[in-house]
PDB file of C-alpha atoms in Angstrom:
ATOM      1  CA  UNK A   1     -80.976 -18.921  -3.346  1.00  0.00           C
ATOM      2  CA  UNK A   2     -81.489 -15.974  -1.086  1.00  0.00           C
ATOM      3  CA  UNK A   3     -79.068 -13.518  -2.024  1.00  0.00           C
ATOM      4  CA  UNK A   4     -81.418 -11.730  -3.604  1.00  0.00           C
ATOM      5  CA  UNK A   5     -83.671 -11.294  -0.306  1.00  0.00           C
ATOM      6  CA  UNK A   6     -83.016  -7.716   0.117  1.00  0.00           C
ATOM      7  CA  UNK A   7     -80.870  -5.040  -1.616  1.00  0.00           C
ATOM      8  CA  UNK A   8     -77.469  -5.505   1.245  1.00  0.00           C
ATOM      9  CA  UNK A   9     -77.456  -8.933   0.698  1.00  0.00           C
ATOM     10  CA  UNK A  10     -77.718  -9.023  -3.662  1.00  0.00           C
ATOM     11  CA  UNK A  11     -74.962  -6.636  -3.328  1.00  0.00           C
ATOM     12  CA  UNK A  12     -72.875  -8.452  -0.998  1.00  0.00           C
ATOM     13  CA  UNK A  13     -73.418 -11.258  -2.982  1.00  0.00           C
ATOM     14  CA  UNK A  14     -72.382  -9.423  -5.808  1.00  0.00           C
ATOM     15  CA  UNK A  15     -69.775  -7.571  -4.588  1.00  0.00           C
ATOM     16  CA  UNK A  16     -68.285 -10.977  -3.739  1.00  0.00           C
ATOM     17  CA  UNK A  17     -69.179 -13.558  -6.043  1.00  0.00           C
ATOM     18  CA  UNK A  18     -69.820 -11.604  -9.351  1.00  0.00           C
ATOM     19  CA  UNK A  19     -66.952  -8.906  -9.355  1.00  0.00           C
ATOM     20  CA  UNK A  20     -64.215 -11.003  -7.453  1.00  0.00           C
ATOM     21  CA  UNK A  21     -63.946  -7.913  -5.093  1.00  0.00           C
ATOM     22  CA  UNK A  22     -63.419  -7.436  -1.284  1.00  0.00           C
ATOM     23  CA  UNK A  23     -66.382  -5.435   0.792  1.00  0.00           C
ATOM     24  CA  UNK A  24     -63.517  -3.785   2.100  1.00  0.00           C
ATOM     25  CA  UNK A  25     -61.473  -2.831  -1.106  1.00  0.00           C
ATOM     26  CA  UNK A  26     -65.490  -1.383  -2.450  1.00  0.00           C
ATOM     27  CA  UNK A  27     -65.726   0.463   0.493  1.00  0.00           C
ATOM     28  CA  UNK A  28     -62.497   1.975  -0.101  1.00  0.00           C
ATOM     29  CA  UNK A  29     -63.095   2.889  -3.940  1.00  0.00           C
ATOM     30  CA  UNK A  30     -66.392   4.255  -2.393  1.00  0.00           C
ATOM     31  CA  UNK A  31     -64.692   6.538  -0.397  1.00  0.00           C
ATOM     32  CA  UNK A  32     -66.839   4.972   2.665  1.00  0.00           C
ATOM     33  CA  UNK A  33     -64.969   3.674   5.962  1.00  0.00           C
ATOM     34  CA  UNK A  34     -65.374  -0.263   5.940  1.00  0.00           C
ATOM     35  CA  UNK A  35     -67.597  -0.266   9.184  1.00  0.00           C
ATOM     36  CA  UNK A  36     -69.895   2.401   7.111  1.00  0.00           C
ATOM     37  CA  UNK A  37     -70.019   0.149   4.322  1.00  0.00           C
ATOM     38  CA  UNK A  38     -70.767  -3.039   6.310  1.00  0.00           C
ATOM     39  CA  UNK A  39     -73.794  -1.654   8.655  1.00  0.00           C
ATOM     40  CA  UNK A  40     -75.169   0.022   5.338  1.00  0.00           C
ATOM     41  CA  UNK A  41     -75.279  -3.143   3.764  1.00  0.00           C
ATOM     42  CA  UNK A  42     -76.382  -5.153   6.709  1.00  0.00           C
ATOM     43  CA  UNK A  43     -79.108  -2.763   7.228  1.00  0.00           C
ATOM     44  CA  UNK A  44     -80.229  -2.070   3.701  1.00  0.00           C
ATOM     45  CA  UNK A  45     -79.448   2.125   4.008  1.00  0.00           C
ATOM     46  CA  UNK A  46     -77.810   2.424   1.243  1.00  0.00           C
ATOM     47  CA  UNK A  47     -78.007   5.905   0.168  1.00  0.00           C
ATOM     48  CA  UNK A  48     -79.282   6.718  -3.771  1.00  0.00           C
ATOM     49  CA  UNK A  49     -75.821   7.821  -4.380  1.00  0.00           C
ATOM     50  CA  UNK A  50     -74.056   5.281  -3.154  1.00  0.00           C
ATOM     51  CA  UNK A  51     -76.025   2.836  -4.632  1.00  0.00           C
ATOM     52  CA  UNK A  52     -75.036   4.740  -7.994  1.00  0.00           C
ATOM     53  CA  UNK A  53     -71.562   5.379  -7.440  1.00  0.00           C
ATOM     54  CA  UNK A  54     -71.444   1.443  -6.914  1.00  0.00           C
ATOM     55  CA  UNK A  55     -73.376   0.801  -9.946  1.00  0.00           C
ATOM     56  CA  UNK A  56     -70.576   2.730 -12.195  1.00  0.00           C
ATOM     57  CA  UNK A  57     -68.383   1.010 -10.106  1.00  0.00           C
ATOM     58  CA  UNK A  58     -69.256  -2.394 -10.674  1.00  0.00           C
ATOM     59  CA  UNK A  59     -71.062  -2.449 -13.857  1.00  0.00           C
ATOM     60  CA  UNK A  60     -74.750  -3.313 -11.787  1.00  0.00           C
ATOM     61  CA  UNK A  61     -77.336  -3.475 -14.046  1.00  0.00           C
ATOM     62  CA  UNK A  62     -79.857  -1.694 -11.693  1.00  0.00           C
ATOM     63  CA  UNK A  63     -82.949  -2.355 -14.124  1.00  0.00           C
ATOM     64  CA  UNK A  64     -82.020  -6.156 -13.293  1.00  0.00           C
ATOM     65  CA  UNK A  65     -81.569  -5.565  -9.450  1.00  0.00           C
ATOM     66  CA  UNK A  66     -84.814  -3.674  -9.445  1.00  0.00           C
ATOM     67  CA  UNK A  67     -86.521  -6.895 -11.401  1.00  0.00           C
ATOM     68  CA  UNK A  68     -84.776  -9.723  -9.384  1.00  0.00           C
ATOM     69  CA  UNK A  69     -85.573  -7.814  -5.892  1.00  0.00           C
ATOM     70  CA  UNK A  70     -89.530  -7.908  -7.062  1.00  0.00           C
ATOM     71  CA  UNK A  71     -90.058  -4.212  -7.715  1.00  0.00           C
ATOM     72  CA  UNK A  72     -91.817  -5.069 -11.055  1.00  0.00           C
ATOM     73  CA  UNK A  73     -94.074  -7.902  -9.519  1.00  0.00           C
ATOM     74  CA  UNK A  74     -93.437 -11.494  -9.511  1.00  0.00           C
ATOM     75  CA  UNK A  75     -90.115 -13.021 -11.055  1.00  0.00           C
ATOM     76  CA  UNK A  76     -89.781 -15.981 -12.891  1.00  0.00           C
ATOM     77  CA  UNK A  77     -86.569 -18.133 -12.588  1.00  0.00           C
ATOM     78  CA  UNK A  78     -84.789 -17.709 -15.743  1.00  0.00           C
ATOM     79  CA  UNK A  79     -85.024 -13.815 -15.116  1.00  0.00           C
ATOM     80  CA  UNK A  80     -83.798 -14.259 -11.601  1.00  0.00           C
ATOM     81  CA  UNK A  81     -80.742 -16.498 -12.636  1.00  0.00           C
ATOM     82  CA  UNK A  82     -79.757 -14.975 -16.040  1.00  0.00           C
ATOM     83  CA  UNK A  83     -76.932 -12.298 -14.723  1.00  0.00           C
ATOM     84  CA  UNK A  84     -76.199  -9.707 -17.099  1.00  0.00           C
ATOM     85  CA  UNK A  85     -72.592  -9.678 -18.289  1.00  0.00           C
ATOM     86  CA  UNK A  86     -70.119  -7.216 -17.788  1.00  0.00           C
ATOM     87  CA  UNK A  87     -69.995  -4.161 -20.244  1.00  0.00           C
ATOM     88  CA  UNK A  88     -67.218  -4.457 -22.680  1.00  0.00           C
ATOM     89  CA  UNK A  89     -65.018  -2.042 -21.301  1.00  0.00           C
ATOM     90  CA  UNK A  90     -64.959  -3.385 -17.699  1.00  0.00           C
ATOM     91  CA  UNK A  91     -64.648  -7.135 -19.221  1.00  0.00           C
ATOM     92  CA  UNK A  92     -61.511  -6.083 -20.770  1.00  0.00           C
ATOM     93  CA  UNK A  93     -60.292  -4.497 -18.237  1.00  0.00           C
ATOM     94  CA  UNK A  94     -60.355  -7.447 -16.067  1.00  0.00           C
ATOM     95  CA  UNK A  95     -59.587 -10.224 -18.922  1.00  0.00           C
ATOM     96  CA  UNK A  96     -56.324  -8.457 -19.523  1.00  0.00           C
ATOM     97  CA  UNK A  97     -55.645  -9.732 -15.422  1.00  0.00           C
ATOM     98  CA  UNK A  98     -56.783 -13.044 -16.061  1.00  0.00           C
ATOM     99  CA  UNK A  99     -55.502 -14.024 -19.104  1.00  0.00           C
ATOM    100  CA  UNK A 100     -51.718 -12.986 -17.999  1.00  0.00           C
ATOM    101  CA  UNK A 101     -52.391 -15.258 -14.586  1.00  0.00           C
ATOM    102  CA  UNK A 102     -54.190 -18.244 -17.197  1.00  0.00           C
ATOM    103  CA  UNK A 103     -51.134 -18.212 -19.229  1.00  0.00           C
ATOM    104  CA  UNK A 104     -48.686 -18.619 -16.580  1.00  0.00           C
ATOM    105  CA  UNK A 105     -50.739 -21.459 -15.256  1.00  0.00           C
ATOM    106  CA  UNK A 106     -51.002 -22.579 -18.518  1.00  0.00           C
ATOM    107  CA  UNK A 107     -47.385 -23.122 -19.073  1.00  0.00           C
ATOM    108  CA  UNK A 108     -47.463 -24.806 -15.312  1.00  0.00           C
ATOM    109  CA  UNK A 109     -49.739 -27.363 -16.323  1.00  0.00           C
ATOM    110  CA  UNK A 110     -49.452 -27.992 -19.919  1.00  0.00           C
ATOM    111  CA  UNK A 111     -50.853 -31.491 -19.752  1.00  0.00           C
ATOM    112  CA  UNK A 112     -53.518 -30.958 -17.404  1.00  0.00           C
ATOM    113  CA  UNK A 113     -56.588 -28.648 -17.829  1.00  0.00           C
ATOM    114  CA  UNK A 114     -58.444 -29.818 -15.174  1.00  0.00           C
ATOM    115  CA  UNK A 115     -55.448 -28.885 -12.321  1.00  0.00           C
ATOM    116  CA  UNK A 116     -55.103 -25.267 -14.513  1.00  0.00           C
ATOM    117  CA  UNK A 117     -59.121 -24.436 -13.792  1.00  0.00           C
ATOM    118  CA  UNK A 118     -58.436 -25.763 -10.219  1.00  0.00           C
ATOM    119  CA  UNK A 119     -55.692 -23.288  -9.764  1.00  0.00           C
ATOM    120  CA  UNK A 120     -57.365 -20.415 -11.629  1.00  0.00           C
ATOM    121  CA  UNK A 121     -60.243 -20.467  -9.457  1.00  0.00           C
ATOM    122  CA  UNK A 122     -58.113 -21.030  -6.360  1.00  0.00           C
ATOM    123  CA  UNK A 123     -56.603 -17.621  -7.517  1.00  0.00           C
ATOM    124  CA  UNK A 124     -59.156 -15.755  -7.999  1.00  0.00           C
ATOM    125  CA  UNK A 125     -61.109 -16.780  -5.033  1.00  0.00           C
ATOM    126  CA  UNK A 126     -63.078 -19.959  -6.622  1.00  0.00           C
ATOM    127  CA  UNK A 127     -65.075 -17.414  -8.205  1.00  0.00           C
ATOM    128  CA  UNK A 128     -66.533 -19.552 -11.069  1.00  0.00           C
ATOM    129  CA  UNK A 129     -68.955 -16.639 -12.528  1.00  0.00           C
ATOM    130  CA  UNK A 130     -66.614 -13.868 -12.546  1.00  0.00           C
ATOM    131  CA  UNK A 131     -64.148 -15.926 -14.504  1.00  0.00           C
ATOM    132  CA  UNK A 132     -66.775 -17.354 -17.314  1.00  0.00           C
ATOM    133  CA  UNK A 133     -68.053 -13.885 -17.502  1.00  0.00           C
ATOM    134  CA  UNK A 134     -64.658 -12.626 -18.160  1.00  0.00           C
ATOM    135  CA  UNK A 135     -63.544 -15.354 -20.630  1.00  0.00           C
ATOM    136  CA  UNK A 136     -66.853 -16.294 -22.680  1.00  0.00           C
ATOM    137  CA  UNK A 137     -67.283 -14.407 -25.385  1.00  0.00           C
ATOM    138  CA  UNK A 138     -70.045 -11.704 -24.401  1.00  0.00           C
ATOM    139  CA  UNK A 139     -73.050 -12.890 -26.555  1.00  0.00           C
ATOM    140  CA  UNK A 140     -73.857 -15.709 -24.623  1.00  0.00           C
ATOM    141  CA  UNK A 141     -75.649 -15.915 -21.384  1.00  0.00           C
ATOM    142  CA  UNK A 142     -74.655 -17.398 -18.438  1.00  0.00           C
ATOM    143  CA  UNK A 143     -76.805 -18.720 -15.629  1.00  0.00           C
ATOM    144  CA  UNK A 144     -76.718 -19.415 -11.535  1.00  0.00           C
ATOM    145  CA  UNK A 145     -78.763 -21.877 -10.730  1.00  0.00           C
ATOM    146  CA  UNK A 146     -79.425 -22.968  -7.157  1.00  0.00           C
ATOM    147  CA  UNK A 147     -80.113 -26.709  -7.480  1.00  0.00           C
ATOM    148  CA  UNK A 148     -80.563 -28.715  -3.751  1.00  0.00           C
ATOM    149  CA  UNK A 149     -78.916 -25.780  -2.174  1.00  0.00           C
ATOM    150  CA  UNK A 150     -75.756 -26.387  -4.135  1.00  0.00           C
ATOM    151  CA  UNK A 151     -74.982 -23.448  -6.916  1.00  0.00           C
ATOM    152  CA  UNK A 152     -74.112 -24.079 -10.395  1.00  0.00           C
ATOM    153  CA  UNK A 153     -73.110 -21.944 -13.150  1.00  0.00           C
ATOM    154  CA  UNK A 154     -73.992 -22.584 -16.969  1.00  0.00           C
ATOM    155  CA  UNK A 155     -73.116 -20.883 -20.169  1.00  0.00           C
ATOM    156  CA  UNK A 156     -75.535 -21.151 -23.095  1.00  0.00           C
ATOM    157  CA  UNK A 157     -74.134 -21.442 -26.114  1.00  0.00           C
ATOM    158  CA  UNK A 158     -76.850 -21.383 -28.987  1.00  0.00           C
ATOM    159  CA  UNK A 159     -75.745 -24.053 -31.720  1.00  0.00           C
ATOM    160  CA  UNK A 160     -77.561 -24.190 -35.341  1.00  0.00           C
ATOM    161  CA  UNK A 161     -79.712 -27.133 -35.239  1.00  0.00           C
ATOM    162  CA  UNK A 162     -77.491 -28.882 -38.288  1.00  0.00           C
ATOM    163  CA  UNK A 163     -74.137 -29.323 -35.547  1.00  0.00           C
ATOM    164  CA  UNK A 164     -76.746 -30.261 -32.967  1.00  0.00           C
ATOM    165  CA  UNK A 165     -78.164 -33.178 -34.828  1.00  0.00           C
ATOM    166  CA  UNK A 166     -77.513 -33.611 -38.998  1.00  0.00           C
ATOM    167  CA  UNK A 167     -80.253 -36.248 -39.674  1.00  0.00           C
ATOM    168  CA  UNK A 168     -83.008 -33.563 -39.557  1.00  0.00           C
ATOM    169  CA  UNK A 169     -83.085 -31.452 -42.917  1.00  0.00           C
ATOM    170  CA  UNK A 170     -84.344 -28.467 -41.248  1.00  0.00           C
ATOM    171  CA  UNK A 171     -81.767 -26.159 -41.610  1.00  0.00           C
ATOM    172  CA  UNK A 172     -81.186 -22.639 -38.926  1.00  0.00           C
ATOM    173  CA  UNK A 173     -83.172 -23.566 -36.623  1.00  0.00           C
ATOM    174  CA  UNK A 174     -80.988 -22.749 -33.293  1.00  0.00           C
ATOM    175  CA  UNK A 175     -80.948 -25.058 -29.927  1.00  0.00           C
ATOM    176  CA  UNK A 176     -79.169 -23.251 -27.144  1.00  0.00           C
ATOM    177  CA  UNK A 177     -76.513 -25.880 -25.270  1.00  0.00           C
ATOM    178  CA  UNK A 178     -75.608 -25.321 -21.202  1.00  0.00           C
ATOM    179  CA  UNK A 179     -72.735 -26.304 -20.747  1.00  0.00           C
ATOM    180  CA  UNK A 180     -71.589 -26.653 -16.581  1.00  0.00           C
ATOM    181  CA  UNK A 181     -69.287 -24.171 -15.934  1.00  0.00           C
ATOM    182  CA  UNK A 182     -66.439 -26.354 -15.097  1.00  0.00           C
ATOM    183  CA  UNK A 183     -66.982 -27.328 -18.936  1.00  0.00           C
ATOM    184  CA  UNK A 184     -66.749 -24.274 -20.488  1.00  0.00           C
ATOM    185  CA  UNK A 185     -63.938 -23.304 -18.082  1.00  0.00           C
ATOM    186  CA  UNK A 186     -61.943 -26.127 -19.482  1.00  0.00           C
ATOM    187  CA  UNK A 187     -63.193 -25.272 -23.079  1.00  0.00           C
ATOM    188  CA  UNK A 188     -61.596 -21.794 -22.867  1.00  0.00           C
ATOM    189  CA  UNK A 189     -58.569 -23.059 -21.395  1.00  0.00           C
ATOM    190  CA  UNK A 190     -58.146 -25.756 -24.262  1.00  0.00           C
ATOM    191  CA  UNK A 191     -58.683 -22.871 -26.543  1.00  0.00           C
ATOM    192  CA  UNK A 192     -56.011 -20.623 -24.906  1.00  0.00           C
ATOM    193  CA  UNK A 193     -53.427 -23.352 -25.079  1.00  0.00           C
ATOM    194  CA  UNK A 194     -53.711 -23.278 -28.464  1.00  0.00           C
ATOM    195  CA  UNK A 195     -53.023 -19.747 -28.770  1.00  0.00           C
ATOM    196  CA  UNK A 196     -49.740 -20.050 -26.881  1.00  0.00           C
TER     197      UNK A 196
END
């Protein structure tokens, strides 16, 4: 993946496809006219405080940007594709917005999960890693991984070693199981029906 190629195009990218948000609509909360914005990006001239009024804004973890754009030396893969999660605050926040629009699609589709995740990403923009990193519970990672110039999106979901496999007596050991995000979509939606 090359979103990550210079600093206007990782925060494009997540602008876009982490925070399920419009350059326009940041360049508004910035307080920045849109064509600003867009030749700031384009050009990577962001100034320090704009590039810290969009950190507050949203939730960048600007240690990771710094390590994923190469500013500590070589990156490995897992570092590069391991996204931190939102900070509680903004997660709620935005789960209050998706829940209400997952329970109304819910009730639209009660026999079918699969057509509810099709329609809750339609909503909000196909935008599979905003929506697993508002629903999953925060102390699991989740992952991007480019693989033949396709993305996919994994949660990992550390399991004690007795669930994983009971014929071994060794007992908490943990093995960490990534599940596809389509997976752990339907999961959580399974999990919300039974709430309603």
């Amino acid at each position: 993946m090359d979103w990550y190629s210079s600093i206007g195009e990782m925060l494009k990218w997540f602008i876009k496809d982490v925070r399920n948000k419009t350059i326009k609509e940041t360049a508004m909360a910035m307080g920045i006219n849109y064509t600003t914005f867009s030749e700031q990006l384009k050009n990577n001239t962001l100034s320090a405080e704009t590039l810290l009024r969009l950190a507050a804004y949203l939730d960048i973890d600007l240690n990771w940007m710094l390590l994923v754009l190469g500013y500590h030396g070589v990156v490995g893969a897992i570092d590069r594709e391991m996204i931190p999660r939102m900070s509680t605050e903004f997660r709620e926040t935005e789960k209050k917005r998706v829940l209400k629009r997952l329970d109304t699609l819910i009730k639209e589709n009660p026999t079918s999960t699969p057509d509810t995740r099709r329609e809750l990403l339609r909503e909000f923009s196909k935008n599979m890693f905003y929506l697993l990193d508002v629903l999953v519970p925060e102390e699991y990672n989740l992952y991007i991984i480019s693989e033949r110039g396709k993305v996919k999106y994994y949660v990992d979901i550390p399991k004690s070693f007795e669930e994983h496999n009971s014929q071994y007596v060794m007992r908490r050991k943990s093995v960490n199981v990534l599940y596809e995000g389509s997976k752990a979509l339907d999961i959580l939606i399974e999990e919300r029906k039974e709430k309603l």
